[in-house]
mmCIF file of C-alpha atoms in Angstrom:
data_model
loop_
_atom_site.group_PDB
_atom_site.id
_atom_site.type_symbol
_atom_site.label_atom_id
_atom_site.label_comp_id
_atom_site.label_asym_id
_atom_site.label_seq_id
_atom_site.Cartn_x
_atom_site.Cartn_y
_atom_site.Cartn_z
ATOM 1 C CA MET A 1 0.000 0.000 0.000
ATOM 2 C CA SER A 2 1.370 3.365 -0.902
ATOM 3 C CA PHE A 3 -0.042 6.855 -0.926
ATOM 4 C CA GLU A 4 -1.054 7.985 -4.380
ATOM 5 C CA PRO A 5 -2.138 11.534 -5.076
ATOM 6 C CA LEU A 6 -5.892 11.727 -5.335
ATOM 7 C CA PRO A 7 -7.244 11.748 -8.872
ATOM 8 C CA ASP A 8 -9.381 14.814 -8.227
ATOM 9 C CA VAL A 9 -8.414 16.790 -5.169
ATOM 10 C CA ASP A 10 -10.942 19.569 -5.706
ATOM 11 C CA SER A 11 -13.927 17.252 -5.892
ATOM 12 C CA PHE A 12 -12.733 15.356 -2.828
ATOM 13 C CA VAL A 13 -12.232 18.544 -0.833
ATOM 14 C CA ALA A 14 -15.656 19.764 -1.958
ATOM 15 C CA SER A 15 -17.195 16.521 -0.687
ATOM 16 C CA VAL A 16 -15.884 17.071 2.841
ATOM 17 C CA SER A 17 -18.428 18.468 5.241
ATOM 18 C CA PHE A 18 -16.431 20.930 7.311
ATOM 19 C CA GLY A 19 -18.187 21.731 10.573
ATOM 20 C CA ALA A 20 -18.000 24.519 13.115
ATOM 21 C CA GLY A 21 -15.071 26.820 12.476
ATOM 22 C CA GLY A 22 -14.504 25.211 9.072
ATOM 23 C CA LEU A 23 -12.914 22.167 10.680
ATOM 24 C CA VAL A 24 -13.243 18.432 10.190
ATOM 25 C CA PRO A 25 -12.116 15.837 12.747
ATOM 26 C CA VAL A 26 -9.349 13.534 11.584
ATOM 27 C CA ILE A 27 -8.451 10.182 13.104
ATOM 28 C CA ALA A 28 -4.851 9.095 12.576
ATOM 29 C CA GLN A 29 -4.313 5.344 12.596
ATOM 30 C CA GLN A 30 -1.027 3.478 12.197
ATOM 31 C CA TRP A 31 -1.522 1.766 8.840
ATOM 32 C CA ASP A 32 -0.025 -1.620 9.697
ATOM 33 C CA SER A 33 -0.637 -2.178 13.399
ATOM 34 C CA GLY A 34 -4.082 -0.574 13.449
ATOM 35 C CA GLU A 35 -3.258 1.535 16.515
ATOM 36 C CA VAL A 36 -5.415 4.640 16.780
ATOM 37 C CA LEU A 37 -2.755 7.255 17.389
ATOM 38 C CA MET A 38 -4.612 10.537 17.879
ATOM 39 C CA MET A 39 -7.479 12.689 16.756
ATOM 40 C CA ALA A 40 -6.971 16.220 15.500
ATOM 41 C CA TRP A 41 -8.605 18.729 13.194
ATOM 42 C CA MET A 42 -8.044 20.032 9.696
ATOM 43 C CA ASP A 43 -9.328 23.048 7.867
ATOM 44 C CA GLU A 44 -9.441 22.991 4.095
ATOM 45 C CA SER A 45 -5.940 24.394 3.765
ATOM 46 C CA ALA A 46 -4.450 21.757 6.080
ATOM 47 C CA LEU A 47 -6.279 19.026 4.190
ATOM 48 C CA ARG A 48 -4.934 20.277 0.871
ATOM 49 C CA ASP A 49 -1.425 20.485 2.299
ATOM 50 C CA THR A 50 -1.744 16.949 3.647
ATOM 51 C CA ILE A 51 -2.708 15.679 0.215
ATOM 52 C CA ALA A 52 -0.057 17.701 -1.592
ATOM 53 C CA THR A 53 2.812 16.787 0.698
ATOM 54 C CA GLY A 54 1.767 13.348 1.969
ATOM 55 C CA SER A 55 2.647 14.556 5.461
ATOM 56 C CA ALA A 56 -0.198 14.978 7.956
ATOM 57 C CA THR A 57 -0.921 18.645 8.547
ATOM 58 C CA TYR A 58 -3.506 19.780 11.069
ATOM 59 C CA PHE A 59 -5.146 22.932 12.382
ATOM 60 C CA SER A 60 -4.669 23.766 16.039
ATOM 61 C CA ARG A 61 -7.888 25.034 17.605
ATOM 62 C CA SER A 62 -6.029 26.425 20.605
ATOM 63 C CA ARG A 63 -3.392 28.256 18.594
ATOM 64 C CA GLN A 64 -5.706 28.885 15.618
ATOM 65 C CA SER A 65 -2.955 27.964 13.227
ATOM 66 C CA ARG A 66 -1.809 25.240 10.906
ATOM 67 C CA TRP A 67 0.824 22.762 12.060
ATOM 68 C CA VAL A 68 2.722 20.039 10.304
ATOM 69 C CA LYS A 69 2.766 17.020 12.577
ATOM 70 C CA GLY A 70 6.346 16.361 13.649
ATOM 71 C CA GLU A 71 7.713 19.590 12.226
ATOM 72 C CA THR A 72 9.639 20.305 15.404
ATOM 73 C CA SER A 73 9.744 16.867 17.062
ATOM 74 C CA GLY A 74 10.525 14.873 13.934
ATOM 75 C CA HIS A 75 7.583 12.638 14.762
ATOM 76 C CA VAL A 76 6.044 12.983 11.346
ATOM 77 C CA GLN A 77 3.097 11.081 9.942
ATOM 78 C CA ARG A 78 3.518 9.930 6.360
ATOM 79 C CA VAL A 79 0.114 9.381 4.855
ATOM 80 C CA ARG A 80 -0.535 5.966 3.323
ATOM 81 C CA ASP A 81 -4.262 6.231 2.691
ATOM 82 C CA ILE A 82 -7.116 8.684 3.145
ATOM 83 C CA ARG A 83 -10.655 7.567 3.943
ATOM 84 C CA ILE A 84 -13.830 9.497 4.591
ATOM 85 C CA ASP A 85 -16.960 8.428 6.377
ATOM 86 C CA CYS A 86 -20.470 8.024 5.035
ATOM 87 C CA ASP A 87 -21.516 11.516 6.115
ATOM 88 C CA GLY A 88 -18.377 13.158 4.780
ATOM 89 C CA ASP A 89 -17.730 14.719 8.148
ATOM 90 C CA THR A 90 -14.874 12.611 9.526
ATOM 91 C CA ILE A 91 -11.573 11.692 7.900
ATOM 92 C CA LEU A 92 -9.528 8.612 8.683
ATOM 93 C CA LEU A 93 -5.843 8.868 7.822
ATOM 94 C CA LEU A 94 -3.774 5.711 7.633
ATOM 95 C CA VAL A 95 -0.283 6.869 8.427
ATOM 96 C CA ASP A 96 3.205 5.676 9.102
ATOM 97 C CA GLN A 97 4.020 7.351 12.405
ATOM 98 C CA THR A 98 7.652 8.071 13.187
ATOM 99 C CA GLY A 99 8.260 7.748 16.926
ATOM 100 C CA ALA A 100 5.639 8.977 19.339
ATOM 101 C CA ALA A 101 2.306 10.315 18.129
ATOM 102 C CA CYS A 102 1.654 12.068 21.424
ATOM 103 C CA HIS A 103 3.385 15.180 22.661
ATOM 104 C CA THR A 104 3.753 13.390 26.000
ATOM 105 C CA GLY A 105 6.186 10.997 24.319
ATOM 106 C CA ASP A 106 3.732 8.092 24.330
ATOM 107 C CA ARG A 107 3.199 6.149 21.148
ATOM 108 C CA THR A 108 -0.504 7.047 21.081
ATOM 109 C CA CYS A 109 -2.525 9.793 22.718
ATOM 110 C CA PHE A 110 -4.973 7.306 24.220
ATOM 111 C CA GLU A 111 -4.729 5.655 27.572
ATOM 112 C CA HIS A 112 -6.848 3.045 29.269
ATOM 113 C CA VAL A 113 -9.381 4.713 31.527
ATOM 114 C CA GLY A 114 -9.274 1.996 34.152
ATOM 115 C CA ALA A 115 -5.625 2.819 34.743
ATOM 116 C CA ARG A 116 -6.286 6.461 35.449
ATOM 117 C CA MET B 1 -9.981 -8.696 27.564
ATOM 118 C CA SER B 2 -13.345 -7.939 29.026
ATOM 119 C CA PHE B 3 -15.149 -4.776 29.953
ATOM 120 C CA GLU B 4 -15.035 -4.072 33.636
ATOM 121 C CA PRO B 5 -17.057 -1.298 35.194
ATOM 122 C CA LEU B 6 -14.855 1.679 35.893
ATOM 123 C CA PRO B 7 -13.631 2.005 39.462
ATOM 124 C CA ASP B 8 -14.787 5.602 39.737
ATOM 125 C CA VAL B 9 -17.266 6.663 37.093
ATOM 126 C CA ASP B 10 -17.812 10.138 38.493
ATOM 127 C CA SER B 11 -14.155 11.076 38.487
ATOM 128 C CA PHE B 12 -13.735 9.706 34.977
ATOM 129 C CA VAL B 13 -16.751 11.614 33.675
ATOM 130 C CA ALA B 14 -15.468 14.749 35.392
ATOM 131 C CA SER B 15 -12.132 14.329 33.616
ATOM 132 C CA VAL B 16 -13.745 14.398 30.178
ATOM 133 C CA SER B 17 -13.527 17.727 28.428
ATOM 134 C CA PHE B 18 -16.901 18.060 26.736
ATOM 135 C CA GLY B 19 -16.787 20.595 23.933
ATOM 136 C CA ALA B 20 -19.344 22.636 22.045
ATOM 137 C CA GLY B 21 -22.881 21.564 22.859
ATOM 138 C CA GLY B 22 -21.610 19.468 25.754
ATOM 139 C CA LEU B 23 -20.385 16.771 23.365
ATOM 140 C CA VAL B 24 -17.223 14.721 23.061
ATOM 141 C CA PRO B 25 -16.164 12.868 19.899
ATOM 142 C CA VAL B 26 -15.943 9.102 20.239
ATOM 143 C CA ILE B 27 -14.033 6.770 17.945
ATOM 144 C CA ALA B 28 -15.353 3.211 17.849
ATOM 145 C CA GLN B 29 -12.760 0.590 16.964
ATOM 146 C CA GLN B 30 -13.289 -3.156 16.592
ATOM 147 C CA TRP B 31 -11.293 -4.505 19.536
ATOM 148 C CA ASP B 32 -9.664 -7.480 17.817
ATOM 149 C CA SER B 33 -9.238 -6.516 14.159
ATOM 150 C CA GLY B 34 -8.381 -2.882 14.819
ATOM 151 C CA GLU B 35 -10.848 -1.622 12.206
ATOM 152 C CA VAL B 36 -11.974 1.938 12.873
ATOM 153 C CA LEU B 37 -15.724 1.532 12.546
ATOM 154 C CA MET B 38 -17.188 5.005 12.981
ATOM 155 C CA MET B 39 -16.989 8.270 14.837
ATOM 156 C CA ALA B 40 -19.917 9.650 16.775
ATOM 157 C CA TRP B 41 -20.618 11.917 19.724
ATOM 158 C CA MET B 42 -21.610 11.508 23.339
ATOM 159 C CA ASP B 43 -22.991 13.860 25.888
ATOM 160 C CA GLU B 44 -22.475 13.127 29.568
ATOM 161 C CA SER B 45 -25.677 11.141 29.800
ATOM 162 C CA ALA B 46 -24.790 8.923 26.827
ATOM 163 C CA LEU B 47 -21.340 8.340 28.281
ATOM 164 C CA ARG B 48 -22.786 7.311 31.624
ATOM 165 C CA ASP B 49 -25.268 5.001 29.907
ATOM 166 C CA THR B 50 -22.454 3.459 27.870
ATOM 167 C CA ILE B 51 -20.495 2.743 31.032
ATOM 168 C CA ALA B 52 -23.519 1.477 32.945
ATOM 169 C CA THR B 53 -24.828 -0.819 30.218
ATOM 170 C CA GLY B 54 -21.634 -1.755 28.347
ATOM 171 C CA SER B 55 -23.488 -0.969 25.125
ATOM 172 C CA ALA B 56 -22.320 2.034 23.102
ATOM 173 C CA THR B 57 -24.785 4.887 23.396
ATOM 174 C CA TYR B 58 -24.353 8.119 21.469
ATOM 175 C CA PHE B 59 -25.938 11.521 21.060
ATOM 176 C CA SER B 60 -27.267 12.429 17.635
ATOM 177 C CA ARG B 61 -26.458 16.019 16.729
ATOM 178 C CA SER B 62 -29.000 16.040 13.898
ATOM 179 C CA ARG B 63 -31.828 14.619 15.989
ATOM 180 C CA GLN B 64 -30.577 16.156 19.242
ATOM 181 C CA SER B 65 -31.311 12.952 21.082
ATOM 182 C CA ARG B 66 -29.645 9.963 22.633
ATOM 183 C CA TRP B 67 -29.462 6.697 20.696
ATOM 184 C CA VAL B 68 -28.317 3.243 21.610
ATOM 185 C CA LYS B 69 -26.219 1.934 18.737
ATOM 186 C CA GLY B 70 -28.051 -1.021 17.169
ATOM 187 C CA GLU B 71 -31.242 -0.492 19.124
ATOM 188 C CA THR B 72 -33.350 -0.897 15.971
ATOM 189 C CA SER B 73 -30.885 -2.631 13.606
ATOM 190 C CA GLY B 74 -29.501 -5.100 16.122
ATOM 191 C CA HIS B 75 -26.015 -3.923 15.166
ATOM 192 C CA VAL B 76 -24.972 -3.267 18.731
ATOM 193 C CA GLN B 77 -21.515 -2.390 19.993
ATOM 194 C CA ARG B 78 -20.498 -4.179 23.166
ATOM 195 C CA VAL B 79 -17.811 -2.155 24.885
ATOM 196 C CA ARG B 80 -14.585 -3.983 25.680
ATOM 197 C CA ASP B 81 -12.441 -1.064 26.741
ATOM 198 C CA ILE B 82 -12.630 2.696 27.145
ATOM 199 C CA ARG B 83 -9.672 4.980 26.514
ATOM 200 C CA ILE B 84 -9.298 8.731 26.616
ATOM 201 C CA ASP B 85 -6.714 10.923 24.996
ATOM 202 C CA CYS B 86 -4.098 13.130 26.576
ATOM 203 C CA ASP B 87 -6.292 16.237 26.395
ATOM 204 C CA GLY B 88 -9.382 14.466 27.723
ATOM 205 C CA ASP B 89 -11.344 15.608 24.709
ATOM 206 C CA THR B 90 -11.603 12.439 22.622
ATOM 207 C CA ILE B 91 -12.758 8.975 23.655
ATOM 208 C CA LEU B 92 -11.689 5.734 22.020
ATOM 209 C CA LEU B 93 -14.058 2.828 22.515
ATOM 210 C CA LEU B 94 -12.864 -0.679 21.800
ATOM 211 C CA VAL B 95 -16.007 -2.549 20.917
ATOM 212 C CA ASP B 96 -17.287 -5.827 19.620
ATOM 213 C CA GLN B 97 -19.457 -4.764 16.689
ATOM 214 C CA THR B 98 -22.344 -7.007 15.696
ATOM 215 C CA GLY B 99 -22.850 -6.876 11.926
ATOM 216 C CA ALA B 100 -22.453 -3.582 10.139
ATOM 217 C CA ALA B 101 -21.317 -0.458 11.950
ATOM 218 C CA CYS B 102 -22.639 1.799 9.205
ATOM 219 C CA HIS B 103 -26.268 2.526 8.483
ATOM 220 C CA THR B 104 -25.428 1.911 4.814
ATOM 221 C CA GLY B 105 -24.880 -1.746 5.660
ATOM 222 C CA ASP B 106 -21.121 -1.541 5.311
ATOM 223 C CA ARG B 107 -18.923 -2.947 8.026
ATOM 224 C CA THR B 108 -17.345 0.448 8.680
ATOM 225 C CA CYS B 109 -18.424 3.995 7.891
ATOM 226 C CA PHE B 110 -15.120 4.762 6.160
ATOM 227 C CA GLU B 111 -14.336 4.339 2.510
ATOM 228 C CA HIS B 112 -11.182 4.829 0.524
ATOM 229 C CA VAL B 113 -11.178 8.285 -1.020
ATOM 230 C CA GLY B 114 -9.388 7.203 -4.174
ATOM 231 C CA ALA B 115 -12.342 4.941 -4.943
ATOM 232 C CA ARG B 116 -14.877 7.724 -4.734
#
């Protein structure tokens, strides 16, 4: 499996139902192990950059700015596949995560609740 | 792996950062295969019902009401594990999905974009 540029980026982007603030939630999943790594948000610009570069690019709601995942940490996400759900309002990225997905240094951002 | 009631439901619920409209996004993942099945939303009441019953219960933004996944279709999600992310604003449910997760009849709600 390898990431191929979408045949028609404009029609795909137009099919995405961006919600409040022009954002769509994006689930990042490690393509081979199936680990759900994190959830973040994209605006249209971040989505287009993700497609153009093959490197997951998100929009930070707290900083109100675009960020390339791993730009400072090196923990980049190379996109292997892009999927969208039946309502067009959630994106699933299959990625190859370098190092830790979480800023805490953990592989994924999710932890078992029972262990809290 | 089996679902055990949380040791302290109130403190867990209090730790969840519910966003706009009092909702938190929830990713449902098939516990054994790793398939990401769908993303939906919960309010506090749906989350408490999910924990109490072990059956995934969501909040419909379009209908503005609570729904038990599979209540009419029989395509229930039995919860095996509950995880929360580092910011407390996204929940990952590991579930055992009966039949199709998607109302379209597909196993998951996600489809490959390139095939659109």
